[in-house]
PDB file of C-alpha atoms in Angstrom:
ATOM      1  CA  MET A 809     124.073 115.667 128.508  1.00  0.00           C
ATOM      2  CA  THR A 810     123.771 116.241 124.849  1.00  0.00           C
ATOM      3  CA  THR A 811     123.592 113.257 122.578  1.00  0.00           C
ATOM      4  CA  VAL A 812     125.394 113.749 119.349  1.00  0.00           C
ATOM      5  CA  HIS A 813     123.774 111.990 116.436  1.00  0.00           C
ATOM      6  CA  PRO A 814     125.942 111.231 113.486  1.00  0.00           C
ATOM      7  CA  ARG A 815     124.943 113.395 110.591  1.00  0.00           C
ATOM      8  CA  ARG A 816     123.046 111.531 107.923  1.00  0.00           C
ATOM      9  CA  PRO A 817     124.875 111.578 104.646  1.00  0.00           C
ATOM     10  CA  ALA A 818     123.208 113.823 102.132  1.00  0.00           C
ATOM     11  CA  ARG A 819     121.775 112.144  99.030  1.00  0.00           C
ATOM     12  CA  ARG A 820     124.187 112.630  96.222  1.00  0.00           C
ATOM     13  CA  TYR A 821     121.747 111.973  93.452  1.00  0.00           C
ATOM     14  CA  GLY A 822     118.095 112.462  92.662  1.00  0.00           C
ATOM     15  CA  PRO A 823     116.185 109.464  91.274  1.00  0.00           C
ATOM     16  CA  ASP A 824     117.058 110.455  87.720  1.00  0.00           C
ATOM     17  CA  GLY A 825     120.657 111.327  88.471  1.00  0.00           C
ATOM     18  CA  ASP A 826     121.805 108.117  90.114  1.00  0.00           C
ATOM     19  CA  PRO A 827     124.176 106.449  87.643  1.00  0.00           C
ATOM     20  CA  ALA A 828     123.140 102.970  88.812  1.00  0.00           C
ATOM     21  CA  VAL A 829     119.451 103.754  88.193  1.00  0.00           C
ATOM     22  CA  ALA A 830     120.317 105.307  84.836  1.00  0.00           C
ATOM     23  CA  GLY A 831     122.375 102.225  83.941  1.00  0.00           C
ATOM     24  CA  THR A 832     119.446  99.942  84.736  1.00  0.00           C
ATOM     25  CA  GLU A 833     117.125 102.174  82.701  1.00  0.00           C
ATOM     26  CA  ALA A 834     119.475 101.988  79.697  1.00  0.00           C
ATOM     27  CA  LEU A 835     119.694  98.202  79.984  1.00  0.00           C
ATOM     28  CA  LEU A 836     115.937  97.677  80.376  1.00  0.00           C
ATOM     29  CA  GLN A 837     115.170 100.160  77.602  1.00  0.00           C
ATOM     30  CA  SER A 838     117.399  98.138  75.253  1.00  0.00           C
ATOM     31  CA  LEU A 839     115.737  94.885  76.300  1.00  0.00           C
ATOM     32  CA  SER A 840     112.314  96.490  75.907  1.00  0.00           C
ATOM     33  CA  ARG A 841     113.190  97.668  72.381  1.00  0.00           C
ATOM     34  CA  ARG A 842     114.630  94.246  71.528  1.00  0.00           C
ATOM     35  CA  GLU A 843     118.052  95.757  70.926  1.00  0.00           C
ATOM     36  CA  PRO A 844     121.177  93.672  71.506  1.00  0.00           C
ATOM     37  CA  VAL A 845     122.516  93.993  75.056  1.00  0.00           C
ATOM     38  CA  PRO A 846     125.830  92.859  76.520  1.00  0.00           C
ATOM     39  CA  VAL A 847     125.157  89.754  78.583  1.00  0.00           C
ATOM     40  CA  ALA A 848     126.733  91.039  81.763  1.00  0.00           C
ATOM     41  CA  ASP A 849     125.213  88.504  84.161  1.00  0.00           C
ATOM     42  CA  ASP A 850     122.877  85.546  84.503  1.00  0.00           C
ATOM     43  CA  VAL A 851     119.776  87.687  85.028  1.00  0.00           C
ATOM     44  CA  VAL A 852     120.285  89.619  81.783  1.00  0.00           C
ATOM     45  CA  ARG A 853     120.846  86.336  79.943  1.00  0.00           C
ATOM     46  CA  LEU A 854     117.688  84.821  81.449  1.00  0.00           C
ATOM     47  CA  LEU A 855     115.563  87.896  80.700  1.00  0.00           C
ATOM     48  CA  SER A 856     116.876  87.890  77.120  1.00  0.00           C
ATOM     49  CA  ALA A 857     115.902  84.228  76.817  1.00  0.00           C
ATOM     50  CA  LEU A 858     112.411  84.966  78.170  1.00  0.00           C
ATOM     51  CA  ILE A 859     111.985  87.815  75.672  1.00  0.00           C
ATOM     52  CA  GLU A 860     113.161  85.630  72.811  1.00  0.00           C
ATOM     53  CA  ASP A 861     110.801  82.894  73.943  1.00  0.00           C
ATOM     54  CA  VAL A 862     107.672  85.058  74.208  1.00  0.00           C
ATOM     55  CA  ASP A 863     108.508  86.836  70.938  1.00  0.00           C
ATOM     56  CA  HIS A 864     108.945  83.535  69.125  1.00  0.00           C
ATOM     57  CA  ASP A 865     106.653  83.339  66.071  1.00  0.00           C
ATOM     58  CA  LEU A 866     105.050  86.661  67.068  1.00  0.00           C
ATOM     59  CA  ALA A 867     106.498  88.551  64.115  1.00  0.00           C
ATOM     60  CA  ALA A 868     105.930  85.770  61.662  1.00  0.00           C
ATOM     61  CA  GLY A 869     102.261  86.632  61.317  1.00  0.00           C
ATOM     62  CA  GLN A 870     101.207  83.180  62.419  1.00  0.00           C
ATOM     63  CA  ARG A 871      97.790  82.563  63.832  1.00  0.00           C
ATOM     64  CA  LEU A 872      98.337  82.669  67.557  1.00  0.00           C
ATOM     65  CA  SER A 873      95.046  81.507  68.887  1.00  0.00           C
ATOM     66  CA  SER A 874      92.066  79.398  68.046  1.00  0.00           C
ATOM     67  CA  VAL A 875      89.814  82.175  69.357  1.00  0.00           C
ATOM     68  CA  SER A 876      88.550  84.467  66.593  1.00  0.00           C
ATOM     69  CA  ILE A 877      89.038  88.157  67.145  1.00  0.00           C
ATOM     70  CA  THR A 878      87.587  89.492  63.907  1.00  0.00           C
ATOM     71  CA  PRO A 879      85.075  92.179  64.823  1.00  0.00           C
ATOM     72  CA  SER A 880      81.710  91.729  63.247  1.00  0.00           C
ATOM     73  CA  ALA A 881      80.648  94.378  60.760  1.00  0.00           C
TER      74      ALA A 881
ATOM     75  CA  MET B1460      96.978 110.124  64.084  1.00  0.00           C
ATOM     76  CA  THR B1461     100.192 112.080  64.210  1.00  0.00           C
ATOM     77  CA  GLU B1462     103.166 110.087  63.077  1.00  0.00           C
ATOM     78  CA  GLY B1463     106.511 110.879  64.673  1.00  0.00           C
ATOM     79  CA  CYS B1464     104.957 112.936  67.418  1.00  0.00           C
ATOM     80  CA  VAL B1465     105.908 112.112  70.983  1.00  0.00           C
ATOM     81  CA  ALA B1466     103.296 112.912  73.548  1.00  0.00           C
ATOM     82  CA  ASP B1467     103.571 114.448  76.922  1.00  0.00           C
ATOM     83  CA  ALA B1468     103.233 111.522  79.318  1.00  0.00           C
ATOM     84  CA  LYS B1469     100.465 113.379  81.155  1.00  0.00           C
ATOM     85  CA  SER B1470      98.298 113.580  78.075  1.00  0.00           C
ATOM     86  CA  GLY B1471      97.994 109.867  77.593  1.00  0.00           C
ATOM     87  CA  VAL B1472      99.868 106.743  76.725  1.00  0.00           C
ATOM     88  CA  ARG B1473     101.506 106.388  73.365  1.00  0.00           C
ATOM     89  CA  LEU B1474     102.588 102.902  72.578  1.00  0.00           C
ATOM     90  CA  ALA B1475     105.322 102.222  70.115  1.00  0.00           C
ATOM     91  CA  THR B1476     104.802  99.883  67.204  1.00  0.00           C
ATOM     92  CA  ARG B1477     108.122  98.407  66.321  1.00  0.00           C
ATOM     93  CA  SER B1478     108.491  96.679  63.020  1.00  0.00           C
ATOM     94  CA  ASP B1479     111.512  96.288  60.774  1.00  0.00           C
ATOM     95  CA  GLY B1480     113.584  98.037  63.428  1.00  0.00           C
ATOM     96  CA  VAL B1481     111.707 101.304  62.865  1.00  0.00           C
ATOM     97  CA  VAL B1482     110.001 102.936  65.807  1.00  0.00           C
ATOM     98  CA  HIS B1483     106.687 104.639  65.078  1.00  0.00           C
ATOM     99  CA  LYS B1484     104.823 106.548  67.733  1.00  0.00           C
ATOM    100  CA  ASP B1485     101.083 106.459  67.360  1.00  0.00           C
ATOM    101  CA  ASP B1486      98.673 108.298  69.454  1.00  0.00           C
ATOM    102  CA  LEU B1487      96.758 105.611  71.241  1.00  0.00           C
ATOM    103  CA  LYS B1488      94.524 108.173  72.865  1.00  0.00           C
ATOM    104  CA  ASP B1489      93.302 109.550  69.525  1.00  0.00           C
ATOM    105  CA  LEU B1490      93.096 106.047  68.108  1.00  0.00           C
ATOM    106  CA  THR B1491      91.050 104.909  71.098  1.00  0.00           C
ATOM    107  CA  SER B1492      88.744 107.870  70.715  1.00  0.00           C
ATOM    108  CA  LEU B1493      88.091 106.976  67.056  1.00  0.00           C
ATOM    109  CA  ALA B1494      87.709 103.277  67.899  1.00  0.00           C
ATOM    110  CA  VAL B1495      85.141 104.067  70.593  1.00  0.00           C
ATOM    111  CA  GLN B1496      83.120 105.856  67.914  1.00  0.00           C
ATOM    112  CA  GLY B1497      83.151 102.645  65.865  1.00  0.00           C
ATOM    113  CA  ASP B1498      85.776 103.597  63.274  1.00  0.00           C
ATOM    114  CA  ARG B1499      86.683 100.183  61.874  1.00  0.00           C
ATOM    115  CA  THR B1500      90.152 101.236  60.665  1.00  0.00           C
ATOM    116  CA  ALA B1501      90.915 102.694  64.075  1.00  0.00           C
ATOM    117  CA  ILE B1502      89.736  99.491  65.766  1.00  0.00           C
ATOM    118  CA  GLU B1503      92.020  97.401  63.556  1.00  0.00           C
ATOM    119  CA  SER B1504      94.990  99.737  64.155  1.00  0.00           C
ATOM    120  CA  LEU B1505      94.312  99.718  67.872  1.00  0.00           C
ATOM    121  CA  LEU B1506      94.239  95.921  67.936  1.00  0.00           C
ATOM    122  CA  ALA B1507      97.377  95.692  65.811  1.00  0.00           C
ATOM    123  CA  GLN B1508      99.189  97.858  68.373  1.00  0.00           C
ATOM    124  CA  LEU B1509      97.840  96.236  71.509  1.00  0.00           C
ATOM    125  CA  ARG B1510      97.845  92.587  70.556  1.00  0.00           C
ATOM    126  CA  PRO B1511     101.617  91.871  70.462  1.00  0.00           C
ATOM    127  CA  MET B1512     102.096  93.505  73.851  1.00  0.00           C
ATOM    128  CA  VAL B1513      99.175  91.623  75.346  1.00  0.00           C
ATOM    129  CA  VAL B1514     100.406  88.341  73.858  1.00  0.00           C
ATOM    130  CA  ARG B1515     103.910  88.883  75.271  1.00  0.00           C
ATOM    131  CA  TYR B1516     102.458  89.722  78.692  1.00  0.00           C
ATOM    132  CA  CYS B1517     100.216  86.643  78.754  1.00  0.00           C
ATOM    133  CA  ARG B1518     102.981  84.365  77.481  1.00  0.00           C
ATOM    134  CA  ALA B1519     105.423  85.653  80.078  1.00  0.00           C
ATOM    135  CA  ARG B1520     102.909  85.255  82.911  1.00  0.00           C
ATOM    136  CA  LEU B1521     101.371  81.928  81.900  1.00  0.00           C
ATOM    137  CA  GLY B1522     104.291  80.183  80.255  1.00  0.00           C
ATOM    138  CA  ARG B1523     104.023  77.149  78.043  1.00  0.00           C
ATOM    139  CA  VAL B1524     101.756  74.174  78.559  1.00  0.00           C
ATOM    140  CA  SER B1525     103.050  70.957  77.008  1.00  0.00           C
ATOM    141  CA  GLY B1526     105.712  73.028  75.294  1.00  0.00           C
ATOM    142  CA  GLN B1527     103.231  75.372  73.626  1.00  0.00           C
ATOM    143  CA  TYR B1528     101.808  78.815  74.199  1.00  0.00           C
ATOM    144  CA  HIS B1529      98.289  77.980  73.052  1.00  0.00           C
ATOM    145  CA  ILE B1530      96.666  78.745  76.449  1.00  0.00           C
ATOM    146  CA  ALA B1531      98.549  82.035  76.847  1.00  0.00           C
ATOM    147  CA  ASP B1532      97.671  83.004  73.277  1.00  0.00           C
ATOM    148  CA  ASP B1533      94.010  82.138  73.832  1.00  0.00           C
ATOM    149  CA  VAL B1534      93.980  84.246  77.001  1.00  0.00           C
ATOM    150  CA  ALA B1535      95.595  87.121  75.076  1.00  0.00           C
ATOM    151  CA  GLN B1536      92.887  86.751  72.456  1.00  0.00           C
ATOM    152  CA  GLU B1537      90.206  86.815  75.162  1.00  0.00           C
ATOM    153  CA  VAL B1538      91.770  90.024  76.504  1.00  0.00           C
ATOM    154  CA  CYS B1539      91.557  91.611  73.052  1.00  0.00           C
ATOM    155  CA  ILE B1540      87.944  90.466  72.683  1.00  0.00           C
ATOM    156  CA  ALA B1541      87.112  91.865  76.121  1.00  0.00           C
ATOM    157  CA  VAL B1542      88.739  95.167  75.153  1.00  0.00           C
ATOM    158  CA  LEU B1543      86.763  95.196  71.890  1.00  0.00           C
ATOM    159  CA  SER B1544      83.528  94.404  73.710  1.00  0.00           C
ATOM    160  CA  ALA B1545      84.142  97.150  76.249  1.00  0.00           C
ATOM    161  CA  LEU B1546      85.163  99.760  73.652  1.00  0.00           C
ATOM    162  CA  PRO B1547      81.650 101.151  72.953  1.00  0.00           C
ATOM    163  CA  ARG B1548      81.154 101.683  76.689  1.00  0.00           C
ATOM    164  CA  TYR B1549      84.657 103.015  77.306  1.00  0.00           C
ATOM    165  CA  ARG B1550      84.801 106.597  78.519  1.00  0.00           C
ATOM    166  CA  ASP B1551      88.050 108.470  78.905  1.00  0.00           C
ATOM    167  CA  MET B1552      88.022 109.415  82.570  1.00  0.00           C
ATOM    168  CA  GLY B1553      91.654 110.448  82.572  1.00  0.00           C
ATOM    169  CA  ARG B1554      92.853 106.925  83.138  1.00  0.00           C
ATOM    170  CA  PRO B1555      95.245 105.821  80.399  1.00  0.00           C
ATOM    171  CA  PHE B1556      93.788 103.281  77.969  1.00  0.00           C
ATOM    172  CA  ALA B1557      96.807 100.988  78.396  1.00  0.00           C
ATOM    173  CA  SER B1558      96.016 100.840  82.097  1.00  0.00           C
ATOM    174  CA  PHE B1559      92.511  99.667  81.201  1.00  0.00           C
ATOM    175  CA  VAL B1560      93.888  97.021  78.797  1.00  0.00           C
ATOM    176  CA  PHE B1561      96.537  95.632  81.122  1.00  0.00           C
ATOM    177  CA  GLY B1562      94.018  95.673  83.977  1.00  0.00           C
ATOM    178  CA  ILE B1563      91.854  93.317  81.921  1.00  0.00           C
ATOM    179  CA  ALA B1564      94.921  91.266  80.987  1.00  0.00           C
ATOM    180  CA  SER B1565      95.952  90.936  84.614  1.00  0.00           C
ATOM    181  CA  HIS B1566      92.494  89.642  85.598  1.00  0.00           C
ATOM    182  CA  LYS B1567      92.312  87.209  82.672  1.00  0.00           C
ATOM    183  CA  VAL B1568      95.757  85.842  83.522  1.00  0.00           C
ATOM    184  CA  ALA B1569      94.747  85.439  87.178  1.00  0.00           C
ATOM    185  CA  ASP B1570      91.594  83.563  86.077  1.00  0.00           C
ATOM    186  CA  ALA B1571      93.676  81.290  83.861  1.00  0.00           C
ATOM    187  CA  LEU B1572      96.159  80.625  86.658  1.00  0.00           C
ATOM    188  CA  ARG B1573      93.302  79.734  89.010  1.00  0.00           C
ATOM    189  CA  SER B1574      91.727  77.425  86.493  1.00  0.00           C
ATOM    190  CA  SER B1575      92.903  73.874  86.864  1.00  0.00           C
ATOM    191  CA  VAL B1576      91.389  72.887  83.555  1.00  0.00           C
ATOM    192  CA  ARG B1577      93.977  72.210  80.944  1.00  0.00           C
ATOM    193  CA  SER B1578      92.493  71.641  77.545  1.00  0.00           C
ATOM    194  CA  ALA B1579      93.895  69.239  75.007  1.00  0.00           C
ATOM    195  CA  VAL B1580      97.005  70.483  73.278  1.00  0.00           C
ATOM    196  CA  PRO B1581      96.446  71.078  69.579  1.00  0.00           C
ATOM    197  CA  THR B1582      99.270  69.844  67.398  1.00  0.00           C
ATOM    198  CA  GLN B1583     100.702  71.942  64.627  1.00  0.00           C
ATOM    199  CA  ASP B1584     100.437  70.908  61.023  1.00  0.00           C
ATOM    200  CA  LEU B1585     103.555  69.313  59.653  1.00  0.00           C
ATOM    201  CA  PRO B1586     105.590  71.896  57.741  1.00  0.00           C
ATOM    202  CA  ASP B1587     105.816  71.471  53.981  1.00  0.00           C
ATOM    203  CA  GLY B1588     109.335  72.858  53.696  1.00  0.00           C
ATOM    204  CA  PRO B1589     112.539  72.895  55.724  1.00  0.00           C
ATOM    205  CA  ASP B1590     112.328  74.547  59.144  1.00  0.00           C
ATOM    206  CA  GLU B1591     114.440  77.724  59.057  1.00  0.00           C
ATOM    207  CA  GLY B1592     114.056  78.267  62.819  1.00  0.00           C
ATOM    208  CA  PRO B1593     116.577  77.517  65.545  1.00  0.00           C
ATOM    209  CA  GLY B1594     117.626  73.900  65.964  1.00  0.00           C
ATOM    210  CA  PRO B1595     116.285  71.627  68.703  1.00  0.00           C
ATOM    211  CA  GLU B1596     119.277  72.163  71.004  1.00  0.00           C
ATOM    212  CA  GLU B1597     119.015  75.956  70.790  1.00  0.00           C
ATOM    213  CA  THR B1598     115.248  75.774  71.282  1.00  0.00           C
ATOM    214  CA  VAL B1599     115.587  73.614  74.394  1.00  0.00           C
ATOM    215  CA  VAL B1600     118.239  75.914  75.917  1.00  0.00           C
ATOM    216  CA  ARG B1601     116.023  78.952  75.292  1.00  0.00           C
ATOM    217  CA  TYR B1602     113.010  77.136  76.713  1.00  0.00           C
ATOM    218  CA  ILE B1603     114.877  76.142  79.896  1.00  0.00           C
ATOM    219  CA  GLU B1604     116.315  79.622  80.407  1.00  0.00           C
ATOM    220  CA  ALA B1605     112.937  81.266  79.811  1.00  0.00           C
ATOM    221  CA  GLU B1606     111.350  78.971  82.399  1.00  0.00           C
ATOM    222  CA  HIS B1607     114.170  79.828  84.802  1.00  0.00           C
ATOM    223  CA  ALA B1608     113.495  83.542  84.258  1.00  0.00           C
ATOM    224  CA  ARG B1609     109.775  82.991  84.904  1.00  0.00           C
ATOM    225  CA  ARG B1610     110.548  81.094  88.108  1.00  0.00           C
ATOM    226  CA  LEU B1611     112.787  83.893  89.370  1.00  0.00           C
ATOM    227  CA  LEU B1612     110.245  86.565  88.434  1.00  0.00           C
ATOM    228  CA  SER B1613     107.508  84.646  90.249  1.00  0.00           C
ATOM    229  CA  ARG B1614     109.510  85.026  93.465  1.00  0.00           C
ATOM    230  CA  LEU B1615     109.436  88.823  93.265  1.00  0.00           C
ATOM    231  CA  PRO B1616     106.696  90.771  95.056  1.00  0.00           C
ATOM    232  CA  ASP B1617     103.662  91.243  92.781  1.00  0.00           C
ATOM    233  CA  ASN B1618     104.327  94.935  92.102  1.00  0.00           C
ATOM    234  CA  GLN B1619     107.956  94.370  91.113  1.00  0.00           C
ATOM    235  CA  ARG B1620     107.077  91.382  88.920  1.00  0.00           C
ATOM    236  CA  GLU B1621     104.292  93.308  87.173  1.00  0.00           C
ATOM    237  CA  LEU B1622     106.602  96.249  86.584  1.00  0.00           C
ATOM    238  CA  LEU B1623     109.342  94.123  84.983  1.00  0.00           C
ATOM    239  CA  MET B1624     106.813  92.187  82.895  1.00  0.00           C
ATOM    240  CA  LEU B1625     105.358  95.385  81.444  1.00  0.00           C
ATOM    241  CA  ARG B1626     108.665  97.186  81.088  1.00  0.00           C
ATOM    242  CA  VAL B1627     110.826  94.403  79.708  1.00  0.00           C
ATOM    243  CA  VAL B1628     108.602  91.683  78.283  1.00  0.00           C
ATOM    244  CA  SER B1629     105.622  93.662  76.975  1.00  0.00           C
ATOM    245  CA  GLY B1630     108.035  96.339  75.766  1.00  0.00           C
ATOM    246  CA  LEU B1631     106.528  99.457  77.341  1.00  0.00           C
ATOM    247  CA  SER B1632     108.704 102.495  78.065  1.00  0.00           C
ATOM    248  CA  ALA B1633     109.179 103.820  81.610  1.00  0.00           C
ATOM    249  CA  GLU B1634     106.558 106.497  80.885  1.00  0.00           C
ATOM    250  CA  GLU B1635     104.052 103.986  79.519  1.00  0.00           C
ATOM    251  CA  THR B1636     104.667 101.582  82.407  1.00  0.00           C
ATOM    252  CA  GLY B1637     104.178 104.467  84.828  1.00  0.00           C
ATOM    253  CA  ASN B1638     100.861 105.327  83.194  1.00  0.00           C
ATOM    254  CA  VAL B1639      99.668 101.736  83.541  1.00  0.00           C
ATOM    255  CA  LEU B1640     100.764 101.372  87.162  1.00  0.00           C
ATOM    256  CA  GLY B1641      99.970 104.904  88.288  1.00  0.00           C
ATOM    257  CA  MET B1642     103.590 105.847  88.936  1.00  0.00           C
ATOM    258  CA  SER B1643     105.795 108.664  87.702  1.00  0.00           C
ATOM    259  CA  PRO B1644     108.506 107.716  85.180  1.00  0.00           C
ATOM    260  CA  GLY B1645     111.122 108.526  87.829  1.00  0.00           C
ATOM    261  CA  ALA B1646     109.455 106.202  90.327  1.00  0.00           C
ATOM    262  CA  VAL B1647     109.356 103.466  87.665  1.00  0.00           C
ATOM    263  CA  ARG B1648     113.095 103.858  87.025  1.00  0.00           C
ATOM    264  CA  VAL B1649     113.934 103.586  90.714  1.00  0.00           C
ATOM    265  CA  ALA B1650     111.523 100.669  91.267  1.00  0.00           C
ATOM    266  CA  GLN B1651     112.813  98.745  88.246  1.00  0.00           C
ATOM    267  CA  HIS B1652     116.378  99.232  89.485  1.00  0.00           C
ATOM    268  CA  ARG B1653     115.388  97.732  92.846  1.00  0.00           C
ATOM    269  CA  ALA B1654     113.471  94.925  91.175  1.00  0.00           C
ATOM    270  CA  LEU B1655     116.432  94.000  88.996  1.00  0.00           C
ATOM    271  CA  ALA B1656     118.764  94.097  92.007  1.00  0.00           C
ATOM    272  CA  ARG B1657     116.384  91.788  93.847  1.00  0.00           C
ATOM    273  CA  LEU B1658     116.218  89.462  90.867  1.00  0.00           C
ATOM    274  CA  ARG B1659     120.024  89.325  90.789  1.00  0.00           C
ATOM    275  CA  ALA B1660     120.111  88.561  94.518  1.00  0.00           C
ATOM    276  CA  LEU B1661     117.584  85.746  94.026  1.00  0.00           C
ATOM    277  CA  ALA B1662     119.647  84.323  91.160  1.00  0.00           C
ATOM    278  CA  GLU B1663     122.777  84.525  93.280  1.00  0.00           C
ATOM    279  CA  LEU B1664     121.055  82.727  96.173  1.00  0.00           C
ATOM    280  CA  GLU B1665     119.888  80.032  93.769  1.00  0.00           C
ATOM    281  CA  SER B1666     123.355  79.504  92.399  1.00  0.00           C
ATOM    282  CA  ILE B1667     124.774  79.115  95.927  1.00  0.00           C
ATOM    283  CA  ALA B1668     122.073  76.695  97.082  1.00  0.00           C
TER     284      ALA B1668
END
């Protein structure tokens, strides 16, 4: 008796062609570049808040640490 | 240093310096090579490029203590010092320099997390003028949401958490993240998609519970 296995569906997209993967890449690229992103869900909002929090006072040129980093001559 | 030139990902990591909304691409590999030879200008440029990314990474991993980032910032500073100290001995063996830097950062963060010692929290000087920053309510909301994001990220497997930290918080591109983690840019894109999906599932579970 021959067992008939259902044919596996062929992959429609390569890793770079999957629209969902490309959509995530576009979103994360915008977050990474600190560009405004549409807050589509809670996770995007939370990641945006984390970015804003870690970037806080980073651009202001404030002294960030008590540890000196000045290389000696 | 070639301004405006985008490197082949195989030839080394180029990290973007983003200021005033303008993206400059600097050749970290060339800069590193000059810095290793003791070129003071190259060392300063290298630090100026690396430091914000290292600070963001340490802040995202370590969070605030008593409402401040002083421990994370000190760890970031230690990472930069360790990188500076190791520079004269650094040899380009084909491994991207960013991989070397974030390897040090990862170890320093792990050491800090293991350490139970919490030093006294330094207080900031009172400002002389009006504070132009966000108000207390906005600051508290951001603080709570950032902590929530950290909590969710901490529930991801180590590799997914590290990937999102580098890609999103430190601000590396898919190519740069791939160079640090030893993955192809395509593999990074697929992995980050899965990591984000997992993060969304965790957030959904939390909201139901």
